[in-house]
CSV table of C-alpha atoms in Angstrom, one decimal:
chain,number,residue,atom,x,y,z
A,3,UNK,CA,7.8,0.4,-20.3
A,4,UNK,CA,5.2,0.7,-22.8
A,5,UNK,CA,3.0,3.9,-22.5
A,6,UNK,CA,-0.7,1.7,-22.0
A,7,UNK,CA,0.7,-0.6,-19.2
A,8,UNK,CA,2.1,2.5,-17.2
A,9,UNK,CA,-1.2,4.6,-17.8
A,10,UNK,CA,-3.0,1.3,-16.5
A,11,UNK,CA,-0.9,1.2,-13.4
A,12,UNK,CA,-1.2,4.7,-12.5
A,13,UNK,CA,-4.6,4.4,-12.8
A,14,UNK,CA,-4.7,1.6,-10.2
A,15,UNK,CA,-2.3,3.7,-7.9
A,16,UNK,CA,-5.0,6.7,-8.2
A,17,UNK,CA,-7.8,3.9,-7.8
A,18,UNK,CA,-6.5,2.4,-4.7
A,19,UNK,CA,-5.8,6.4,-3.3
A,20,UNK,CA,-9.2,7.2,-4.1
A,21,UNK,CA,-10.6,3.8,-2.2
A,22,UNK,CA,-8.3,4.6,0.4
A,23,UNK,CA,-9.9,8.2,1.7
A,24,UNK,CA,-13.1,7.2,0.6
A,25,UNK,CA,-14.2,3.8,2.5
A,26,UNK,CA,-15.2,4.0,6.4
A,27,UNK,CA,-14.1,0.4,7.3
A,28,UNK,CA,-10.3,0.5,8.6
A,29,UNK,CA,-10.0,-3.0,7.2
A,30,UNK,CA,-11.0,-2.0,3.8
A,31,UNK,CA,-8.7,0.7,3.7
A,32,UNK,CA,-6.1,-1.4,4.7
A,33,UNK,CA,-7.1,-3.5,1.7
A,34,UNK,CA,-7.0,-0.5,-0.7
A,35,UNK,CA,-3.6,0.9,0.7
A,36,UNK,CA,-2.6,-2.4,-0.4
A,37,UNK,CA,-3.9,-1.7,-4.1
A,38,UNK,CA,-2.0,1.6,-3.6
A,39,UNK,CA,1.4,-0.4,-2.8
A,40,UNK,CA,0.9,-2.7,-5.7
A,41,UNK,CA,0.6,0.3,-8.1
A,42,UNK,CA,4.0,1.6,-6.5
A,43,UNK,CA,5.7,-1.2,-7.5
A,44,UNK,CA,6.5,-1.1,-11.0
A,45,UNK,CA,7.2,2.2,-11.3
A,46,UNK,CA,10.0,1.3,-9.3
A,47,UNK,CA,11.0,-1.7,-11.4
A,48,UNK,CA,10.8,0.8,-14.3
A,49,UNK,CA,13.9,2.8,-13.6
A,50,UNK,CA,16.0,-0.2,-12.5
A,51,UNK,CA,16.0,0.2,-9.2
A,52,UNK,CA,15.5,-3.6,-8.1
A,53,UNK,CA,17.6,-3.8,-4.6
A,54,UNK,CA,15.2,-0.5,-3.3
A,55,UNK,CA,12.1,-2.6,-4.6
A,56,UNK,CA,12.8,-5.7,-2.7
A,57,UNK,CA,13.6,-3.6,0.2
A,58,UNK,CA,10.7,-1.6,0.0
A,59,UNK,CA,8.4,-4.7,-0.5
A,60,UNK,CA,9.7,-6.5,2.4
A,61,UNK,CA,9.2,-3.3,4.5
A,62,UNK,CA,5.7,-2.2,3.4
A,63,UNK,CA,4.0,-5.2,5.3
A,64,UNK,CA,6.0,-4.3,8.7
A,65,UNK,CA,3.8,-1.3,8.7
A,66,UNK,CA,0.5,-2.5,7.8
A,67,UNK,CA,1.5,-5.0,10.7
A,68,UNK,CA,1.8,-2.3,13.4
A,69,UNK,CA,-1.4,-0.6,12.3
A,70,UNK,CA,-2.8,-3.8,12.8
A,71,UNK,CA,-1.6,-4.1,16.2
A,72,UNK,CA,-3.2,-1.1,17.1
A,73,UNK,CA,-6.4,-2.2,15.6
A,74,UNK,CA,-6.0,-5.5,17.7
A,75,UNK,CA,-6.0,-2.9,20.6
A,76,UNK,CA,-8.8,-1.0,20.2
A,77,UNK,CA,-10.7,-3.9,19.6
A,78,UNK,CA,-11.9,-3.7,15.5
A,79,UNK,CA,-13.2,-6.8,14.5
A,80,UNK,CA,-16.0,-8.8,12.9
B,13,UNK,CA,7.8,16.0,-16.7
B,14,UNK,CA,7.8,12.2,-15.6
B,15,UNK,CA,4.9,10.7,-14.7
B,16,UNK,CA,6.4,9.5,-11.8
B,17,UNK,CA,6.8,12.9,-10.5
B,18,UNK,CA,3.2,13.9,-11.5
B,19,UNK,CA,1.6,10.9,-9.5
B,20,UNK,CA,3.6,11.6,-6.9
B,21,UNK,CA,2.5,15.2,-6.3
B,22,UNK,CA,-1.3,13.9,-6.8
B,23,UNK,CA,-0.7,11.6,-4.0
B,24,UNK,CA,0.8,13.9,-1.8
B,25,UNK,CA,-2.0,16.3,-2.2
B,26,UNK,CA,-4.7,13.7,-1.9
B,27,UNK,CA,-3.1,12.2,1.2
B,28,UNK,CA,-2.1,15.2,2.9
B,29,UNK,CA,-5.8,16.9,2.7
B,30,UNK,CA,-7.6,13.8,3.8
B,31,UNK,CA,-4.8,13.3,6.8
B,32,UNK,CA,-6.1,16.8,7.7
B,33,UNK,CA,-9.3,16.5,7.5
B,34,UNK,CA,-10.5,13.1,8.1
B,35,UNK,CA,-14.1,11.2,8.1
B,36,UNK,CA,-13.9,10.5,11.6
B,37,UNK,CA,-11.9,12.5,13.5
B,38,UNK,CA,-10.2,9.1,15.0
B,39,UNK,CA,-6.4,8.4,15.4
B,40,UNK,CA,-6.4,5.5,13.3
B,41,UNK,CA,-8.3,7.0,10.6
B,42,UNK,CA,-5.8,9.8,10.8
B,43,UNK,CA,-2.3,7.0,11.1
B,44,UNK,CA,-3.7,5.1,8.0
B,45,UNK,CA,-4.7,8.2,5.5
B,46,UNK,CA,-1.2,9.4,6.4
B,47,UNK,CA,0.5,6.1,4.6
B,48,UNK,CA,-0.7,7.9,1.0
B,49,UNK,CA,1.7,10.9,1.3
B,50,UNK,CA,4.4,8.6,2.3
B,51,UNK,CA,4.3,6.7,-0.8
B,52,UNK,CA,3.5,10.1,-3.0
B,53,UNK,CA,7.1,11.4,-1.6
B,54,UNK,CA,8.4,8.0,-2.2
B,55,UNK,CA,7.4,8.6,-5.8
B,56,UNK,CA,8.5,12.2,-6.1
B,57,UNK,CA,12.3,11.0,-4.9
B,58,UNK,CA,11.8,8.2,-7.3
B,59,UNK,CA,12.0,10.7,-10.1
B,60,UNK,CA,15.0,12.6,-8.8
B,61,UNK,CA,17.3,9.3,-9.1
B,62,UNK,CA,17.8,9.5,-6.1
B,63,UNK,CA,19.0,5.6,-4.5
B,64,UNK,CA,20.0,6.5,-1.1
B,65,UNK,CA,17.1,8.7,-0.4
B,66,UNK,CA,15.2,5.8,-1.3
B,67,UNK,CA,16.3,3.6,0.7
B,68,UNK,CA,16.6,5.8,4.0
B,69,UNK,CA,13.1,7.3,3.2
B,70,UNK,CA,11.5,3.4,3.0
B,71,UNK,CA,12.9,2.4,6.6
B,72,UNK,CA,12.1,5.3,8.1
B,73,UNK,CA,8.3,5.0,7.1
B,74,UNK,CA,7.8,1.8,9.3
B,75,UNK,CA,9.7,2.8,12.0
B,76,UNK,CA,7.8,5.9,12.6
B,77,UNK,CA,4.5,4.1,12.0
B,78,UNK,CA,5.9,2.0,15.4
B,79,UNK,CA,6.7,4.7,17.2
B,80,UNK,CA,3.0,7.0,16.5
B,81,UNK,CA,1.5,3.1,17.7
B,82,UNK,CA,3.5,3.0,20.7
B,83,UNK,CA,3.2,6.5,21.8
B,84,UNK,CA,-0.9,6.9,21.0
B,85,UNK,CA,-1.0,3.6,23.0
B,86,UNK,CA,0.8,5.0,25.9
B,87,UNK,CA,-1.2,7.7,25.8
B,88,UNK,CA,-4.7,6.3,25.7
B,89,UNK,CA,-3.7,4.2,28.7
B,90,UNK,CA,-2.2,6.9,31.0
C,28,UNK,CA,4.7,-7.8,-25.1
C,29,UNK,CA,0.6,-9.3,-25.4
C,30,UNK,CA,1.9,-10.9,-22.0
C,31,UNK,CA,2.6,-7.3,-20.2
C,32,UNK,CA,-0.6,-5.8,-21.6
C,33,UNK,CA,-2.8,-9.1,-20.3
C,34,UNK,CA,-0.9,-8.8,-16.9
C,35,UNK,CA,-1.6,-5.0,-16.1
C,36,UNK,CA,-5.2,-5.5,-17.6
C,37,UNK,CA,-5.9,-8.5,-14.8
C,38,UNK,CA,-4.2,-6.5,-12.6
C,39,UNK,CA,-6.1,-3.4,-13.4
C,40,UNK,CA,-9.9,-5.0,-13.4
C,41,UNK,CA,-9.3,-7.0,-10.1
C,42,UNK,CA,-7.9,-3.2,-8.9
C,43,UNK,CA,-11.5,-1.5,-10.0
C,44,UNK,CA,-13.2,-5.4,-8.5
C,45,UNK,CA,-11.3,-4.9,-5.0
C,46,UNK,CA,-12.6,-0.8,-4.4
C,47,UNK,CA,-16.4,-1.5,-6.1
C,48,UNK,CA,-17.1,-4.7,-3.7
C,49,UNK,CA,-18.9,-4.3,-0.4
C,50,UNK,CA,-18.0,-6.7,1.5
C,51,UNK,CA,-14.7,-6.9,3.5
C,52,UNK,CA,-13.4,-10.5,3.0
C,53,UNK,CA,-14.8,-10.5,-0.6
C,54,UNK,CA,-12.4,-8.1,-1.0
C,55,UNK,CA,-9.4,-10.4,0.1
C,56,UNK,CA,-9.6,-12.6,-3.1
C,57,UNK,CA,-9.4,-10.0,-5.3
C,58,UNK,CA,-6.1,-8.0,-3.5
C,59,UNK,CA,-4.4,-11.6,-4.0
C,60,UNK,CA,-5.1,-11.2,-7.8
C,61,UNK,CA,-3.8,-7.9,-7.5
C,62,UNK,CA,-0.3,-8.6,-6.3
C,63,UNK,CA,0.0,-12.1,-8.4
C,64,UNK,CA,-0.4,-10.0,-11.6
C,65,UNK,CA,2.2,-7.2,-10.5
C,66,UNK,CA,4.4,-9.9,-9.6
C,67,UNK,CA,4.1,-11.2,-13.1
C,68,UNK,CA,4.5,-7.6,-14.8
C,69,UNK,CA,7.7,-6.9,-12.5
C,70,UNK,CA,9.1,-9.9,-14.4
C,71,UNK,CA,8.1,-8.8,-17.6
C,72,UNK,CA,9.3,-4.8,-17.6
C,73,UNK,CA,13.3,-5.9,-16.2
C,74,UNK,CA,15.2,-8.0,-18.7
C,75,UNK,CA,17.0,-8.9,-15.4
C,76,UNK,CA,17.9,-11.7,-13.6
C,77,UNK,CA,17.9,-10.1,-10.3
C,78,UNK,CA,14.4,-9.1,-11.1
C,79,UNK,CA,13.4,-12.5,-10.5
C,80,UNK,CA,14.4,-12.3,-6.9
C,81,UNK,CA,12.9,-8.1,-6.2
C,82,UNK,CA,9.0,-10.1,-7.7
C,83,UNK,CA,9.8,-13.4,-5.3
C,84,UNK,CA,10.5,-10.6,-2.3
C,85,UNK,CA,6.8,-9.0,-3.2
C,86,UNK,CA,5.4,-12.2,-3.7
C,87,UNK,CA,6.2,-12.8,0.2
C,88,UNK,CA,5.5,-9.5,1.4
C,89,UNK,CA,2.2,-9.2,-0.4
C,90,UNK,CA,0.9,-12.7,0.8
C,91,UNK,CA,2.3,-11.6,4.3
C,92,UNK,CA,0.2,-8.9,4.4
C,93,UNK,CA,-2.8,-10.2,3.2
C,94,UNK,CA,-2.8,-13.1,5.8
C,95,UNK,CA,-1.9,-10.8,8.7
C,96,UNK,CA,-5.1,-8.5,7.5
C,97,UNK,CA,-7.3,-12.0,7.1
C,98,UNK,CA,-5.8,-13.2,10.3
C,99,UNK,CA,-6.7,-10.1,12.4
C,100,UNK,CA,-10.0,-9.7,11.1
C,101,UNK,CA,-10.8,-13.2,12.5
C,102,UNK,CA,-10.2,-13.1,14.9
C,103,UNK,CA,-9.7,-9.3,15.9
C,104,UNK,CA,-11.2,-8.7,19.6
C,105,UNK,CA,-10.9,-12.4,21.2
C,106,UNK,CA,-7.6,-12.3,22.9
C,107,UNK,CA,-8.4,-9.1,25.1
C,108,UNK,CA,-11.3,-11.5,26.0
């Protein structure tokens, strides 16, 4: 991969970290754990490893899912 | 040194202080910051080649995201 | 390779868009961009035909996601009601 792309998607990985710890709102750091996951992704698809990154991108919305459910619980909404 | 591996330790470091030391000292807040080191060590076995790790390491993530859910509900309600 | 550089710079600038914007389902819009665009640049890095299949597996799980966030945030607290 060329050397500007991957500095571009790191920087979004770090971005969406950074969002992450910083925002007070569990829904917008939901959001920006979902920047983080999207940053993840190439990196795998760099070194080949295609079967773990379908895996892994099938799997990563199961746990934003039971988070979710726990917000759904405690009663988080508009 | 990869970048992988680099990115991966920055995550871990981010996510494991702010895990530690959360905004407010809530559950939740604590369950979602703790989804950054998870994909930080993702990334840091990303750089060791290692497949099965991997995959293990990516099922294991959701499933124990269920079980802190179920087991902080169980508690709140008791 | 012009098309890998304007994918991770949409992808990028919609990144920067989605943790500068204040309001929560302003926010929703710009996450969708976000995971088109990777989609895109997972095609683009693997000369592979099996990569087709890992992007259309994101592609699924990312909109997923997305909806069950919009979804929840809806209508969050009315079923305990």
């Amino acid at each position: 991969m060329n050397e500007l792309v991957m500095a571009v998607f790191g920087a979004m990985l770090l971005i969406g970290a950074i969002g992450t710890v910083r925002s007070h709102d569990p829904f917008d750091k939901l959001i920006s754990l979902g920047v983080l996951v999207a940053g993840v992704m190439p990196f795998l698809a760099d070194r080949g490893y295609l079967d773990v990154l379908a895996a892994t991108a099938l799997i990563a919305p199961l746990s934003t899912i039971f988070i979710l459910m726990a917000m759904r619980r405690e009663g988080h909404g508009p | 040194m990869a970048p992988e591996f680099v990115l991966g330790l920055a995550l871990l470091i981010i996510g494991t202080v702010a895990s530690a030391f959360p905004g407010r000292r809530d559950y939740l807040t604590r369950l979602i910051h703790l989804e950054i080191p998870a994909w930080g060590l993702l990334l840091v076995m990303l750089s060791y080649d290692e497949a099965l790790a991997l995959f293990t390491f990516g099922g294991v993530s959701a499933l124990s995201t269920f079980i802190y859910v179920r087991v902080m509900q169980k508690r709140e309600a008791a | 390779m012009i098309e890998l550089l304007l994918c991770a710079g949409i992808a990028g600038y919609a990144a920067l868009r989605v943790v500068l914007e204040r309001n929560t389902m302003r926010k929703l819009p710009f996450l969708n961009v976000v995971s088109f665009a990777v989609a895109g640049a997972i095609v683009l890095i693997v000369p592979h035909p099996l990569a087709v299949l890992a992007a259309a597996a994101y592609f699924v799980g990312s909109t997923l996601e997305s909806n069950a966030i919009a979804s929840t945030w809806a209508g969050g607290g009315k079923k305990d009601e």
